[in-house]
Amino acid sequence: MLHRFHLNLYKPDENHGSFGRDNLANERTFLAWIRTAMSFASVGIAVTHFFRYQSGQNMINFLLALTSDDPATRRAIEQLQVPVAANKRETAGLQRYLDLMVQHDKRVTKLATVLGSWFVATSFAVVVVGGYRYGVSFKSLRSKRFPVSRWSIMLCLLVSLALVATSLGLVLVTEL
């Protein structure tokens, strides 16, 4: 059974003119689409994890700074006008500041998760487009025609630009 399947997958074909060379180039192009899809998926996972790590790290750094005895750190906290709790009345101000910080971090984490999901979804779309292009190119090469790709390249370009612009926006939001 497996032997029969193997023969159907690797059925030899006649090589007329440049069909063999063109078909190998078509296969390399398909593999480039796969590499592009893997890159999109990797970036999506990295974006999600980076911003989760960063939001948690911000809180840890803030809490460490509050408990620091270093005079330079104390002056920096005073310059930021962070309410450090010296008595019970000031504790409410500190709690409010921490709550705002947590809300901001949750918002950034949610945005990063959505952005990362879009990168991964784009990777699936790139695989589908690459597979479609491979099939169309293979059929065209068999009929001695050359398929020109316009929409697939433009679509990938526009989606990539949109994702990069959104990523830049997310980075700017986290820095503010």
Coordinates of C-alpha atoms in Angstrom, one line a residue:
M1 CA 0.0 0.0 0.0
L2 CA 2.7 2.5 1.0
H3 CA 4.7 1.5 -2.1
R4 CA 1.7 2.3 -4.3
F5 CA 1.3 5.7 -2.6
H6 CA 5.0 6.4 -3.1
L7 CA 4.7 5.7 -6.9
N8 CA 1.8 8.1 -7.2
L9 CA 3.7 10.9 -5.5
Y10 CA 6.8 10.6 -7.5
K11 CA 5.5 9.8 -10.9
P12 CA 8.3 10.6 -13.5
D13 CA 7.4 13.0 -16.2
E14 CA 8.9 13.7 -19.6
N15 CA 11.2 16.7 -19.7
H16 CA 10.5 18.7 -22.8
G17 CA 12.5 21.8 -23.2
S18 CA 12.9 23.7 -20.0
F19 CA 10.0 22.1 -18.1
G20 CA 12.2 20.3 -15.6
R21 CA 14.2 23.4 -14.8
D22 CA 11.1 25.5 -14.5
N23 CA 9.3 23.0 -12.3
L24 CA 12.3 22.9 -9.9
A25 CA 12.2 26.7 -9.8
N26 CA 8.5 26.5 -9.1
E27 CA 9.2 24.1 -6.2
R28 CA 11.9 26.5 -4.8
T29 CA 9.4 29.3 -5.0
F30 CA 6.8 27.3 -3.1
L31 CA 9.4 26.6 -0.4
A32 CA 10.1 30.3 -0.2
W33 CA 6.4 30.8 0.5
I34 CA 6.6 28.2 3.2
R35 CA 9.6 30.0 4.8
T36 CA 7.8 33.3 4.6
A37 CA 4.8 31.7 6.4
M38 CA 7.1 30.3 9.1
S39 CA 8.6 33.7 9.6
F40 CA 5.2 35.3 10.0
A41 CA 4.2 32.6 12.6
S42 CA 7.5 33.0 14.5
V43 CA 7.1 36.8 14.6
G44 CA 3.6 36.4 15.9
I45 CA 4.6 34.1 18.7
A46 CA 7.6 36.4 19.5
V47 CA 5.4 39.5 19.7
T48 CA 2.9 37.9 22.0
H49 CA 5.6 36.6 24.4
F50 CA 7.7 39.7 24.3
F51 CA 5.0 42.0 25.3
R52 CA 3.7 39.6 28.0
Y53 CA 7.3 39.4 29.4
Q54 CA 7.7 43.2 29.2
S55 CA 4.5 44.0 31.0
G56 CA 5.4 41.7 33.8
Q57 CA 8.9 43.0 34.0
N58 CA 7.7 46.6 34.2
M59 CA 5.7 45.7 37.4
I60 CA 8.6 43.8 38.9
N61 CA 11.0 46.7 38.2
F62 CA 8.6 49.2 39.7
L63 CA 8.1 47.2 42.9
L64 CA 11.9 46.7 43.2
A65 CA 12.4 50.4 42.8
L66 CA 9.9 51.3 45.5
T67 CA 11.7 49.1 48.0
S68 CA 15.1 50.2 47.0
D69 CA 17.4 52.0 49.5
D70 CA 19.5 53.5 46.8
P71 CA 19.4 57.3 46.9
A72 CA 19.5 57.6 43.1
T73 CA 16.6 55.3 42.7
R74 CA 14.7 57.3 45.4
R75 CA 15.3 60.5 43.6
A76 CA 14.2 59.0 40.3
I77 CA 10.9 57.9 41.9
E78 CA 10.4 61.3 43.4
Q79 CA 10.9 62.9 40.0
L80 CA 8.3 60.7 38.5
Q81 CA 6.0 61.9 41.2
V82 CA 5.1 58.4 42.2
P83 CA 3.2 58.4 45.5
V84 CA 5.4 56.3 47.8
A85 CA 3.3 55.2 50.8
A86 CA 4.8 56.8 54.0
N87 CA 1.5 56.5 55.9
K88 CA -2.0 55.1 55.4
R89 CA -3.4 58.1 53.5
E90 CA -0.7 57.8 50.8
T91 CA -1.3 54.1 50.4
A92 CA -4.5 54.8 48.5
G93 CA -2.6 56.9 46.0
L94 CA 0.1 54.2 45.6
Q95 CA -2.7 51.6 45.1
R96 CA -4.3 53.7 42.4
Y97 CA -1.0 54.1 40.6
L98 CA -0.4 50.3 40.7
D99 CA -4.0 49.7 39.5
L100 CA -3.4 52.0 36.5
M101 CA -0.1 50.3 35.7
V102 CA -1.8 46.9 35.8
Q103 CA -4.6 48.1 33.6
H104 CA -2.2 49.5 31.1
D105 CA -0.2 46.3 31.1
K106 CA -3.3 44.2 30.5
R107 CA -4.3 46.4 27.6
V108 CA -0.9 46.1 26.0
T109 CA -0.9 42.4 26.5
K110 CA -4.3 42.0 24.9
L111 CA -3.2 44.2 21.9
A112 CA 0.0 42.1 21.6
T113 CA -2.0 38.9 21.7
V114 CA -4.3 40.2 18.9
L115 CA -1.4 41.4 16.8
G116 CA 0.5 38.1 17.3
S117 CA -2.7 36.2 16.3
W118 CA -2.8 38.3 13.1
F119 CA 0.8 37.3 12.3
V120 CA 0.0 33.6 12.8
A121 CA -3.3 33.9 10.7
T122 CA -1.2 35.7 8.0
S123 CA 1.2 32.7 8.0
F124 CA -1.7 30.4 7.3
A125 CA -2.9 32.7 4.5
V126 CA 0.6 32.7 3.0
V127 CA 0.7 28.9 2.9
V128 CA -2.6 28.8 1.1
V129 CA -1.6 31.5 -1.4
G130 CA 1.8 29.7 -1.9
G131 CA 0.0 26.4 -2.5
Y132 CA -2.4 28.0 -4.9
R133 CA 0.4 29.7 -6.8
Y134 CA 2.4 26.4 -7.0
G135 CA -0.7 24.6 -8.5
V136 CA -1.4 27.4 -11.0
S137 CA 2.3 27.6 -12.0
F138 CA 2.6 23.8 -12.4
K139 CA -0.5 23.7 -14.7
S140 CA 0.8 26.7 -16.7
L141 CA 4.2 25.2 -17.1
R142 CA 2.8 22.0 -18.3
S143 CA 0.9 23.9 -21.0
K144 CA 4.1 25.8 -21.9
R145 CA 2.8 29.1 -20.5
F146 CA 4.3 31.4 -17.9
P147 CA 2.1 32.5 -15.0
V148 CA 2.6 36.1 -13.8
S149 CA 1.8 36.7 -10.2
R150 CA 0.5 40.2 -9.4
W151 CA -2.3 39.9 -6.8
S152 CA -0.5 37.5 -4.5
I153 CA 2.6 39.6 -4.3
M154 CA 0.6 42.8 -3.7
L155 CA -1.6 41.2 -1.1
C156 CA 1.4 39.9 0.8
L157 CA 3.0 43.4 0.6
L158 CA 0.0 45.2 1.8
V159 CA -0.6 42.8 4.7
S160 CA 3.0 42.9 5.7
L161 CA 3.0 46.7 5.7
A162 CA -0.2 46.8 7.8
L163 CA 1.3 44.4 10.3
V164 CA 4.5 46.3 10.6
A165 CA 2.7 49.6 11.0
T166 CA 0.5 48.0 13.7
S167 CA 3.6 46.6 15.4
L168 CA 5.2 50.1 15.4
G169 CA 2.0 51.5 16.9
L170 CA 2.0 48.9 19.7
V171 CA 5.7 49.7 20.5
L172 CA 4.9 53.4 20.6
V173 CA 1.9 52.8 22.9
T174 CA 3.9 50.8 25.3
E175 CA 6.6 53.5 25.5
L176 CA 4.1 56.3 26.3

